[in-house]
XYZ file of C-alpha atoms in Angstrom:
562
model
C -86.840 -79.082 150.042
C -88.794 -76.302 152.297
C -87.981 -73.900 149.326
C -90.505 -75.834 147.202
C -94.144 -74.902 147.470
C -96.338 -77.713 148.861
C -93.025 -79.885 149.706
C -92.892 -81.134 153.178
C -92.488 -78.349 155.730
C -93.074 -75.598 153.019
C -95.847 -74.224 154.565
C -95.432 -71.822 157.076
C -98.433 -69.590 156.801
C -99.304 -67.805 159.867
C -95.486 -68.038 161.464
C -94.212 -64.914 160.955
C -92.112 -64.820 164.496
C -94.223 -61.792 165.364
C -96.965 -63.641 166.845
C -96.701 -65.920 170.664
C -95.806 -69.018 169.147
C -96.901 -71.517 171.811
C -96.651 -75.608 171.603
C -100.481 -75.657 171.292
C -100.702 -73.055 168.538
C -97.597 -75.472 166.799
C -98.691 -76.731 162.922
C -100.689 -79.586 163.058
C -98.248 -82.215 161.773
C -96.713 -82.005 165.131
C -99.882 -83.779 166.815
C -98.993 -87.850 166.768
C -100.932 -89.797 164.111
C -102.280 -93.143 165.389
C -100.644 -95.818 162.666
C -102.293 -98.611 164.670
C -106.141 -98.123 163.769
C -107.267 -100.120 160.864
C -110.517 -99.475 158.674
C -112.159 -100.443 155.468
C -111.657 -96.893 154.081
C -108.427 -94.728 154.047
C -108.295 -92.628 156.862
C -106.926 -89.008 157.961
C -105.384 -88.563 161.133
C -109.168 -87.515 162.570
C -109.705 -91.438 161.266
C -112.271 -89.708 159.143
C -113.034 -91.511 155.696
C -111.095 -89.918 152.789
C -112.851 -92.334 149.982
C -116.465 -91.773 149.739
C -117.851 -95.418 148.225
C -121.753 -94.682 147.675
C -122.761 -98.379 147.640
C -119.988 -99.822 149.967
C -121.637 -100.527 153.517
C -117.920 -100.473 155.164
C -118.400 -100.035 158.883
C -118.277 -97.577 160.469
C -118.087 -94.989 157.834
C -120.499 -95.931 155.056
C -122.655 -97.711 157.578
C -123.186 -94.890 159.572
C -123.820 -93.014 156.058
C -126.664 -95.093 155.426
C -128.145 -95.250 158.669
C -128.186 -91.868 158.651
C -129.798 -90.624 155.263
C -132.733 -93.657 155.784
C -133.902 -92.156 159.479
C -133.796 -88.721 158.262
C -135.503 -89.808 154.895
C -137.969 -91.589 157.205
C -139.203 -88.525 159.282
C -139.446 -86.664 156.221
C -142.268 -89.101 154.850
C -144.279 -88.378 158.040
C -143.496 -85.104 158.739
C -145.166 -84.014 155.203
C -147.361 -87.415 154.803
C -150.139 -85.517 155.003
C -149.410 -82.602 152.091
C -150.634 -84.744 148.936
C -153.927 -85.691 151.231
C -155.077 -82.222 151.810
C -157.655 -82.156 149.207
C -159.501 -85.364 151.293
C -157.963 -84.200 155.202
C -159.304 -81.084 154.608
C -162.701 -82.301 153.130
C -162.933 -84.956 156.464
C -162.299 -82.176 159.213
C -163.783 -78.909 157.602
C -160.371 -77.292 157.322
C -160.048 -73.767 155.768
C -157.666 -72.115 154.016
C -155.991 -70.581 157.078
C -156.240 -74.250 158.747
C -154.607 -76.102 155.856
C -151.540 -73.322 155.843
C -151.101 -73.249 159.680
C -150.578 -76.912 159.845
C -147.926 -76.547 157.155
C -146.180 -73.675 159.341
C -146.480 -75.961 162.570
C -145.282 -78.872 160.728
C -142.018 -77.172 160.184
C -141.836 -75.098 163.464
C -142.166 -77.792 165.878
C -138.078 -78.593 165.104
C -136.577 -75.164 165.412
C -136.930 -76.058 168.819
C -135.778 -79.754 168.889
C -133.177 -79.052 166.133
C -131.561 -76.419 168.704
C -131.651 -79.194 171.325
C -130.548 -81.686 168.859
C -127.232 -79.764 168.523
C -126.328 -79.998 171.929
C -126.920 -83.706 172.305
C -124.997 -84.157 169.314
C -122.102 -82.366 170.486
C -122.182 -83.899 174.771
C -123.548 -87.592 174.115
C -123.249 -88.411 170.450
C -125.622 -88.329 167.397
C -126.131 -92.248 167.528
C -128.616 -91.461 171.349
C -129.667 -88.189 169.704
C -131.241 -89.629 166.473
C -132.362 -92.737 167.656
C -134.279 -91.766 170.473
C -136.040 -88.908 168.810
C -137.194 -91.574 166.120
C -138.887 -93.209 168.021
C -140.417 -90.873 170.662
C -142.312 -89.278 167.738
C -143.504 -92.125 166.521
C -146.530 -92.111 168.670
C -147.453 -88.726 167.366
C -147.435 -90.162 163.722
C -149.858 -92.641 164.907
C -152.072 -90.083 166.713
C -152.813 -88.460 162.829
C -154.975 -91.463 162.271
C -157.318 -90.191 165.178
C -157.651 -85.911 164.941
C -161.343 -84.974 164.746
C -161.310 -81.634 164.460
C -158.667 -78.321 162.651
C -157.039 -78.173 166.142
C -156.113 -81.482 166.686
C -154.355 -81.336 163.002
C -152.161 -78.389 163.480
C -151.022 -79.972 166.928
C -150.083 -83.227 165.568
C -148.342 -82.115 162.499
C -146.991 -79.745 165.003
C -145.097 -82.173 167.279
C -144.232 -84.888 163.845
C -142.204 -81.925 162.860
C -139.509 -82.929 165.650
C -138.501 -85.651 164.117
C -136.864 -82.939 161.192
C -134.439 -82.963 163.992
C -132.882 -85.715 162.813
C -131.105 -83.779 160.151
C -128.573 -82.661 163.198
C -127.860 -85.546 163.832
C -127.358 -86.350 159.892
C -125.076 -83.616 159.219
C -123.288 -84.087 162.480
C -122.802 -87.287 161.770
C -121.186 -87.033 158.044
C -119.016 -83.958 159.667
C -117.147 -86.484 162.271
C -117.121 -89.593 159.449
C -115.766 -87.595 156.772
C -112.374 -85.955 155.300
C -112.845 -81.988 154.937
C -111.882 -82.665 150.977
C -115.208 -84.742 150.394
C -116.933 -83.526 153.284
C -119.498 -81.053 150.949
C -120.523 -84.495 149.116
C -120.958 -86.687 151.953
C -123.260 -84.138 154.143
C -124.942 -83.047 150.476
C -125.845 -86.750 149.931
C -126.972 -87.700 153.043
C -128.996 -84.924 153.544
C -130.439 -84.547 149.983
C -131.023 -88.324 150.317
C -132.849 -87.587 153.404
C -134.677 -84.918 152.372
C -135.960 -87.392 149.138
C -138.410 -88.702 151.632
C -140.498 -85.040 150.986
C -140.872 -86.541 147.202
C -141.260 -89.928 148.722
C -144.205 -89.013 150.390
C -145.808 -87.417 147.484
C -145.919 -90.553 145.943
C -146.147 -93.097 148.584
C -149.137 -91.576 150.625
C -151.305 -91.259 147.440
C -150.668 -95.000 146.560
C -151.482 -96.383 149.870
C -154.812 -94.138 149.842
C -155.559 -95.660 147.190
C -155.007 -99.003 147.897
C -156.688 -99.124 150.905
C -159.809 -97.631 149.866
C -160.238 -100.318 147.085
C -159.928 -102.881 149.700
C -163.383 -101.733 150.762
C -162.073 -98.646 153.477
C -164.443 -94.846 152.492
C -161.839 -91.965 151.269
C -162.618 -90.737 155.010
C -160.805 -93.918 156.454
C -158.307 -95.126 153.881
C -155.978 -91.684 154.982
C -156.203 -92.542 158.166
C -155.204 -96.368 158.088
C -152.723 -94.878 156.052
C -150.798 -93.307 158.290
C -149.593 -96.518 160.117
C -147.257 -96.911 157.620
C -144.623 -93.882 158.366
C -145.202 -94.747 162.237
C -144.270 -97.986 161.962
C -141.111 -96.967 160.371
C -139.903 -94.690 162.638
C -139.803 -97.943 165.361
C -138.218 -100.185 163.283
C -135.483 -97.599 162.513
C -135.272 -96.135 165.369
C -134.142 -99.635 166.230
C -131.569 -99.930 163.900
C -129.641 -96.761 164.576
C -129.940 -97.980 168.138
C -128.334 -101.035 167.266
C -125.628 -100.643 164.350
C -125.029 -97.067 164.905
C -121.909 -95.529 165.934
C -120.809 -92.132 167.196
C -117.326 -91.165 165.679
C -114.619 -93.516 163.800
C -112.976 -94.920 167.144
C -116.152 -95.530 168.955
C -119.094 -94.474 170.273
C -118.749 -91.042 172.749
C -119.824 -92.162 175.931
C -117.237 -94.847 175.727
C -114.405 -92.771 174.125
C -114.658 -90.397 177.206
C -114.378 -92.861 179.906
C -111.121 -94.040 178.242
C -109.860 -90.202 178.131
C -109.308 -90.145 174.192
C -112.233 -87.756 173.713
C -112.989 -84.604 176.548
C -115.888 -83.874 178.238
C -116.741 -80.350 177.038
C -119.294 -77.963 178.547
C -122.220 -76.859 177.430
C -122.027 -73.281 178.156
C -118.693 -72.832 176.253
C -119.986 -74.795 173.096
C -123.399 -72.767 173.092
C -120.852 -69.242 173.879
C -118.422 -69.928 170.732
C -121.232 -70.936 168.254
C -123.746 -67.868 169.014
C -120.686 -65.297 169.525
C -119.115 -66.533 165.645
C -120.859 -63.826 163.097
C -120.877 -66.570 160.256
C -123.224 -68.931 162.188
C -126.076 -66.091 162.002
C -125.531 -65.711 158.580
C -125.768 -69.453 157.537
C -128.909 -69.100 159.851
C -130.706 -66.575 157.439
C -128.938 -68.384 154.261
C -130.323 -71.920 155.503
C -133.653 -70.199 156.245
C -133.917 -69.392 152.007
C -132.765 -72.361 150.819
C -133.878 -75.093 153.104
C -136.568 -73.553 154.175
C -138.543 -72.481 151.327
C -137.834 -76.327 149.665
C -139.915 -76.974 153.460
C -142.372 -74.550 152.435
C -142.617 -75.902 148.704
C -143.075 -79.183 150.312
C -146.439 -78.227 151.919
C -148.019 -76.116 149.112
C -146.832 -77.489 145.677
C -149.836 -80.348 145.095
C -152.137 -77.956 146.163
C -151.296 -75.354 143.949
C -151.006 -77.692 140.665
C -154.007 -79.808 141.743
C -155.760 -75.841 142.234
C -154.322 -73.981 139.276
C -154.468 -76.571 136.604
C -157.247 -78.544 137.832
C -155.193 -81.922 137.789
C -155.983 -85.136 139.567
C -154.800 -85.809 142.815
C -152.647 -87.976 141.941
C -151.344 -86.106 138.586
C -150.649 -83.795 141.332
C -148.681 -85.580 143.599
C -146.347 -87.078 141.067
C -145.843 -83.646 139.811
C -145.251 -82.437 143.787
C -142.824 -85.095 144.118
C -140.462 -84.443 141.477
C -139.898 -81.797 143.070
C -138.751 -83.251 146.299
C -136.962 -86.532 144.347
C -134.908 -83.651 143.066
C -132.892 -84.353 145.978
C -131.735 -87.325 144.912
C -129.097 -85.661 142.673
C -129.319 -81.904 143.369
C -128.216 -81.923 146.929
C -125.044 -83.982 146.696
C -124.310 -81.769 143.211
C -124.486 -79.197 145.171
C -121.822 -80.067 148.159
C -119.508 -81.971 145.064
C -119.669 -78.257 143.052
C -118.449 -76.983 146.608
C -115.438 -79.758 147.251
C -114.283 -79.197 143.446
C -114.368 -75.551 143.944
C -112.678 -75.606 147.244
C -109.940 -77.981 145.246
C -109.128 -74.973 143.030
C -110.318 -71.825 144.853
C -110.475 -72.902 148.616
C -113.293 -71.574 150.962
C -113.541 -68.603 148.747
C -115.203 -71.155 145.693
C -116.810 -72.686 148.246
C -118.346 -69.153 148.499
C -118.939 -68.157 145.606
C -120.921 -71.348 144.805
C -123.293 -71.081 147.468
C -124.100 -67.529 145.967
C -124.462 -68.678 142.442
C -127.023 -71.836 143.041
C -129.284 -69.888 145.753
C -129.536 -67.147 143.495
C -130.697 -69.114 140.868
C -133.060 -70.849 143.107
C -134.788 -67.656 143.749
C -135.327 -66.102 140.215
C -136.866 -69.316 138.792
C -139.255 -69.531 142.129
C -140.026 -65.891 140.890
C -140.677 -66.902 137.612
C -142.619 -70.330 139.055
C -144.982 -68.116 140.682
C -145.963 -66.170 137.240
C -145.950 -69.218 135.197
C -149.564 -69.623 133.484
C -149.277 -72.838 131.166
C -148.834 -76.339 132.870
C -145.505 -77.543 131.556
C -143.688 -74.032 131.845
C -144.472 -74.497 135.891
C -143.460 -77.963 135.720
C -139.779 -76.652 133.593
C -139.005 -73.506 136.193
C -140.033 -75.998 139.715
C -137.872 -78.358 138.385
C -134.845 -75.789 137.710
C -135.645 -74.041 141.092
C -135.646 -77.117 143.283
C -132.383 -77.611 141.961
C -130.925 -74.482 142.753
C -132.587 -74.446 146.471
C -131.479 -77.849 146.717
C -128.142 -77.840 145.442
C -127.743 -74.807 147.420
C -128.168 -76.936 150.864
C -125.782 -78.764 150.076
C -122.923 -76.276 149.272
C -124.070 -74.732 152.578
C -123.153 -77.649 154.808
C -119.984 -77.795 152.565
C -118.953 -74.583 154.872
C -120.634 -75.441 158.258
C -117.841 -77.838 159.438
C -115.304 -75.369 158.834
C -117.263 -72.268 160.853
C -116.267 -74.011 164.712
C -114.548 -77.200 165.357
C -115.646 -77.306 168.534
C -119.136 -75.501 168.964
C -119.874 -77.864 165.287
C -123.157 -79.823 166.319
C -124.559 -76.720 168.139
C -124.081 -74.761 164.754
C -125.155 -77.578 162.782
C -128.358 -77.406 164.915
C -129.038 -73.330 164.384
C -128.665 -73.586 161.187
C -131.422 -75.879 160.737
C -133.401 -74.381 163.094
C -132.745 -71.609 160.231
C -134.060 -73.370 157.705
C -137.479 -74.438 159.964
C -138.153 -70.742 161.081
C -137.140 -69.519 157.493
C -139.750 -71.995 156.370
C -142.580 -70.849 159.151
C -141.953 -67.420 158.611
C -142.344 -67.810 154.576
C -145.875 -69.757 154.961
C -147.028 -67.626 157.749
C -146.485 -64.391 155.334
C -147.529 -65.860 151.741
C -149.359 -68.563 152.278
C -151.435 -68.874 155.228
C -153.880 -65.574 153.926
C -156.261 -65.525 151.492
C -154.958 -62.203 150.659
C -152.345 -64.132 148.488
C -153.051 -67.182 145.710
C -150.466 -69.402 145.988
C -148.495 -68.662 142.526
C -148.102 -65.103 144.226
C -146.683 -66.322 147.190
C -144.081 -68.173 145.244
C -143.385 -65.023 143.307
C -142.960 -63.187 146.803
C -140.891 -66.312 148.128
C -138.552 -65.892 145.157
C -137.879 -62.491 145.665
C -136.945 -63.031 149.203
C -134.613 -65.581 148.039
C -132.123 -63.583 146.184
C -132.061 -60.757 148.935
C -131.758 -63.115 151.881
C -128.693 -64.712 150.039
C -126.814 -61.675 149.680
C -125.230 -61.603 153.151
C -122.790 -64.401 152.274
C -120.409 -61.416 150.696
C -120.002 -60.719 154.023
C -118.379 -64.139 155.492
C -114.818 -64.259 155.950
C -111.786 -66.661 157.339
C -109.139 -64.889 158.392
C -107.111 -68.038 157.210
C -109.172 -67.947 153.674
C -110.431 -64.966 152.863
C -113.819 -64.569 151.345
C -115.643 -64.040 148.089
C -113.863 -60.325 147.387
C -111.176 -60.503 149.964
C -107.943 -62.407 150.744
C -106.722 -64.005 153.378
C -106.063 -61.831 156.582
C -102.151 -61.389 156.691
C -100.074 -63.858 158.997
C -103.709 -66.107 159.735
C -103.390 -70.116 160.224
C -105.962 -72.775 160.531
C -104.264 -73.538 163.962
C -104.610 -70.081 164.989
C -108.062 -69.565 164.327
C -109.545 -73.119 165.378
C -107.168 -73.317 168.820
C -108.675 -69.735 169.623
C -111.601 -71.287 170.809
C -110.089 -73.241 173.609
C -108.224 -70.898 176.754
C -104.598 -71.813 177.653
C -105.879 -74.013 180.982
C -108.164 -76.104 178.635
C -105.294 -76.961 176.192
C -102.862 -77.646 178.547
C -105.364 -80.591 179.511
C -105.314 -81.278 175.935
C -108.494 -80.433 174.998
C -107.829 -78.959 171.941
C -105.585 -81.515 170.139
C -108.809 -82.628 167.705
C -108.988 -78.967 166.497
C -105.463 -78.982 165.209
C -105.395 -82.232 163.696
C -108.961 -80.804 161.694
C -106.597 -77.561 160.964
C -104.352 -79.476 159.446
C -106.769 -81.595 157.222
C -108.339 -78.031 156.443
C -105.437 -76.666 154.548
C -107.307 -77.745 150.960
C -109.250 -74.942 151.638
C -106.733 -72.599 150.620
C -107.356 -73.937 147.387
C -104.279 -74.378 143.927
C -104.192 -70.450 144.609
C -101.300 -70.613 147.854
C -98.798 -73.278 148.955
C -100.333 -75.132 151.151
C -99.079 -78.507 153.108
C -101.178 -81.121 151.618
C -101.142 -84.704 152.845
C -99.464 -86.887 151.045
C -101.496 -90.115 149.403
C -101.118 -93.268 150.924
C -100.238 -91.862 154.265
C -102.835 -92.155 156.686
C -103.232 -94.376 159.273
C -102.721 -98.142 158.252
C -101.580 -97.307 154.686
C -98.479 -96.159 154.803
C -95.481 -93.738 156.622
C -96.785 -91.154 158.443
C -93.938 -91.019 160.649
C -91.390 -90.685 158.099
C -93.491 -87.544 156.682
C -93.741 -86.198 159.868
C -90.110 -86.417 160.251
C -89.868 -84.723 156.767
C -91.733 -81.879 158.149
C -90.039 -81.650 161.177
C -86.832 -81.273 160.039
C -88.135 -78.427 157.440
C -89.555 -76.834 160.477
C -86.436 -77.070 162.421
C -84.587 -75.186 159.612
C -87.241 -72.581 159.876
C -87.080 -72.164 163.366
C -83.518 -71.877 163.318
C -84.142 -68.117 162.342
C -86.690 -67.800 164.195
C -86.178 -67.454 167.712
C -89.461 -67.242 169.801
C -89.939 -70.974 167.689
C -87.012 -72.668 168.013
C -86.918 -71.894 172.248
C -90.984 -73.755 171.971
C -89.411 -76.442 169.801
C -85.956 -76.913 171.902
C -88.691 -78.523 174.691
C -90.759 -80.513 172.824
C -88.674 -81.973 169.828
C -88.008 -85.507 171.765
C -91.710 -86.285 171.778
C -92.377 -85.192 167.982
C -89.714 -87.437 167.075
């Protein structure tokens, strides 16, 4: 049976005999499988979701799905509320060019910051605290919009609203510990592109409640004030609800899971030390920062320039504007689906390769947005590019789980730090001056697009190659996920969550090379995993037979794998 590629026990990638061969570098079918847990959705042996059932509210999977995408949707609405009101904000306080396009670059730098910080919550006391309590301590500051006076008081308000964006941590943090590596690019691609439907939201919903308060007898000068109660009020209520229904990972919330002793305490230090010291997380940072961020940049500018450049109504504008961020709805989770059905065929290398292709195409129709000069030609190539930024997100967190298993909310939070400073940087350079119009900014934004996209030739697993190179020879998932733990942390069994997330990671060597799939029907509650595990042991035992340095780590531990 062994002899037959993806039969039990067939693969033995990375055990060549000529590396240490240690029990806590041992193939990941060796670490026990609870059979005992029971939930909604088929699980893995990480009792993450392998089913992804869009309209199914099954707790805690789906539950925490839809928690998730709503909050991060709902600081989205306030965090660029005030975009499709510019033309009357800017009337009210006297704001200038240079005013207007600072307040878009603070509302997008406050949560490089808090997005940073947001990663490290995530990763010691659980996304459920992290989002929930940032929901609601910036609710206060949504409020405070209703009473600026003057330029100043804008930028800082917008300013601190834009730590809510932190949220999106805790989003893709959250989809990363819920969901099966095989539909992990869809789950994390809809929740976020879900989420980040609340920029179109807002194009719509703000101009509707302007309008509807001012013909209740309110002047243009108070009706975008009242207006802003709305998104405030919203952040409390869910806020509330994540508080309430929300819950950390599968088994349990974290706080709980650790005083039991089935989840370790980590350290800080070490989490920060093996995200910032991992090449690829810099280079998701500058990817993030051209796809995400210039859909945050888009955000703030696009009414303007349509309402400007074709001299439309404001709110001809705004629905115009928000296509472009109700793009989401669909472009996002195409985007991390393109990446799981690529990773089905060509493993991480697809994954890849389709990251490169959508961002790429984001950028030349941005270029070609920028030079557009009839009304529904801009309309055609913002609708194409917001697909291709979009989509583009979400093939990009269809890699970030795989990066570090442990250091994964920290990296989860640079990267979208990337995507706010990528965002400042682009309105701080094209469209802050009056040096640039706006359709030339685009142009320039396009252009920095393709080149900033360019470094992801240069990412590569040792255990999956990369978009022009193979695999490195004798490389394992185990191997390169347990290398982040030292030999006194795994004898205290720190590391066992890292090899059962190797093992679920061997799609991502794609149709391409034998890999040891799990079999359906075998996860926990629905059906034998023992009796596989057996089936794999005893293929491993005739492999070890010729190979020494294995079968002396085996001869100890066999009783307690059977």
């Amino acid at each position: 049976m062994a002899d037959i590629e993806g039969s039990p026990g067939s693969s033995m990638h990375g055990v060549t005999g000529k590396e240490p061969v240690l029990a806590f570098s041992a193939p990941s079918p060796l670490v026990p499988t609870d059979t005992t847990a029971h939930f909604d959705l088929p699980v893995d042996s990480e009792h993450k979701a392998k089913k992804f059932k869009l309209l199914s509210f099954a707790n805690p999977h789906m539950r925490t799905f839809h928690l998730s995408w709503v909050s991060f949707s709902v600081c989205f609405v306030s965090t660029f509320a005030a975009a499709p009101l510019v033309p009357i904000i800017r009337d009210n306080l006297d704001l200038i060019k240079s005013d207007v396009g600072n307040a878009g670059v603070a509302s997008v730098s406050g949560s490089i910051f808090s997005r940073l910080v947001m990663g490290a919550v995530c990763d010691l006391l659980g996304p459920r605290y992290g989002c929930a309590f940032l929901i609601m301590l910036t609710a206060p500051t949504v409020f405070s919009m209703s009473f600026v006076s003057s330029a100043g008081g804008y930028i800082a308000v917008r300013f601190m609203i834009g730590f809510s964006l932190a949220t999106f941590v805790s989003c893709q943090y959250w989809m990363s510990t819920m969901f099966n590596t095989k539909i992990i690019g869809l789950a994390n691609g809809t929740a976020a592109g879900w989420g980040n439907m609340g920029g179109g939201v807002t194009q719509l919903l703000m101009p509707v409640l302007f309008e509807i308060i001012k013909r209740t007898g309110s002047t243009a000068f108070t009706a975008w004030r009242i207006a802003f109660f709305i998104p405030g009020w919203l952040h409390i209520i869910m806020g509330i609800l994540v508080l309430t229904l929300g819950q950390d990972m599968p088994d349990g919330n974290l706080g709980a899971l650790q005083k039991k002793g089935n989840v370790a305490k980590d350290q800080f230090g070490k989490v920060l030390w093996y995200a910032a010291t991992n090449y690829r997380t810099w280079i998701f940072v500058l990817l993030y920062g051209y796809s995400m961020g210039v859909e945050l940049s888009t955000d703030n500018v696009i009414a303007e320039y349509f309402y400007d450049r074709f001299d439309l109504k404001l709110h001809t504008a705004g629905i115009i504007a928000a296509t472009f961020g109700m793009a989401n709805l669909l472009a996002r989770p195409f985007g991390g689906f393109a990446s799981d059905y690529s990773a089905r065929i060509f493993g991480m290398r697809g994954r890849l390769w389709t990251l490169w292709i959508l961002q790429t195409m984001g950028g030349v129709f941005c270029i070609l947005l920028g030079r557009a000069n009839s009304l529904p030609v801009a309309v055609t190539f913002m609708i194409i590019f917001s697909i291709g930024a979009q989509a583009a997100c979400g093939a990009t967190f269809g890699i970030i789980p795989f990066i570090s298993r442990r250091s994964l909310g920290v990296i989860s939070g640079m990267t979208g730090a990337g995507g706010n400073f990528g965002s400042g940087l682009t309105q701080l350079l094209f469209f802050t001056s009056s040096h640039y119009s706006t359709g030339t900014g685009l142009t320039y934004m396009g252009i920095m697009i393709v080149a900033c996209t360019l470094p992801v030739t240069l990412v590569h697993f040792p255990q999956w190659g990369s978009m022009f190179l193979p695999p490195s020879k004798g490389a394992a998932e185990e191997h390169y996920y347990s290398s982040e733990y030292n030999e006194a942390e795994k004898q205290k069994g720190m590391h066992q969550n890292s090899l059962k997330f190797a093992e679920n990671s061997r799609s991502e060597r794609g149709k391409r090379v034998g890999s040891a799939i799990t079999p359906p029907n075998t996860t926990p509650g629905h059906g034998p995993v023992r009796h596989w595990n057996s089936m794999r042991l005893d293929s491993l035992t005739e492999t070890a037979a010729s190979t020494p340095t294995l079968a002396m780590s085996m001869e100890n531990r066999l009783p307690q794998w059977r």
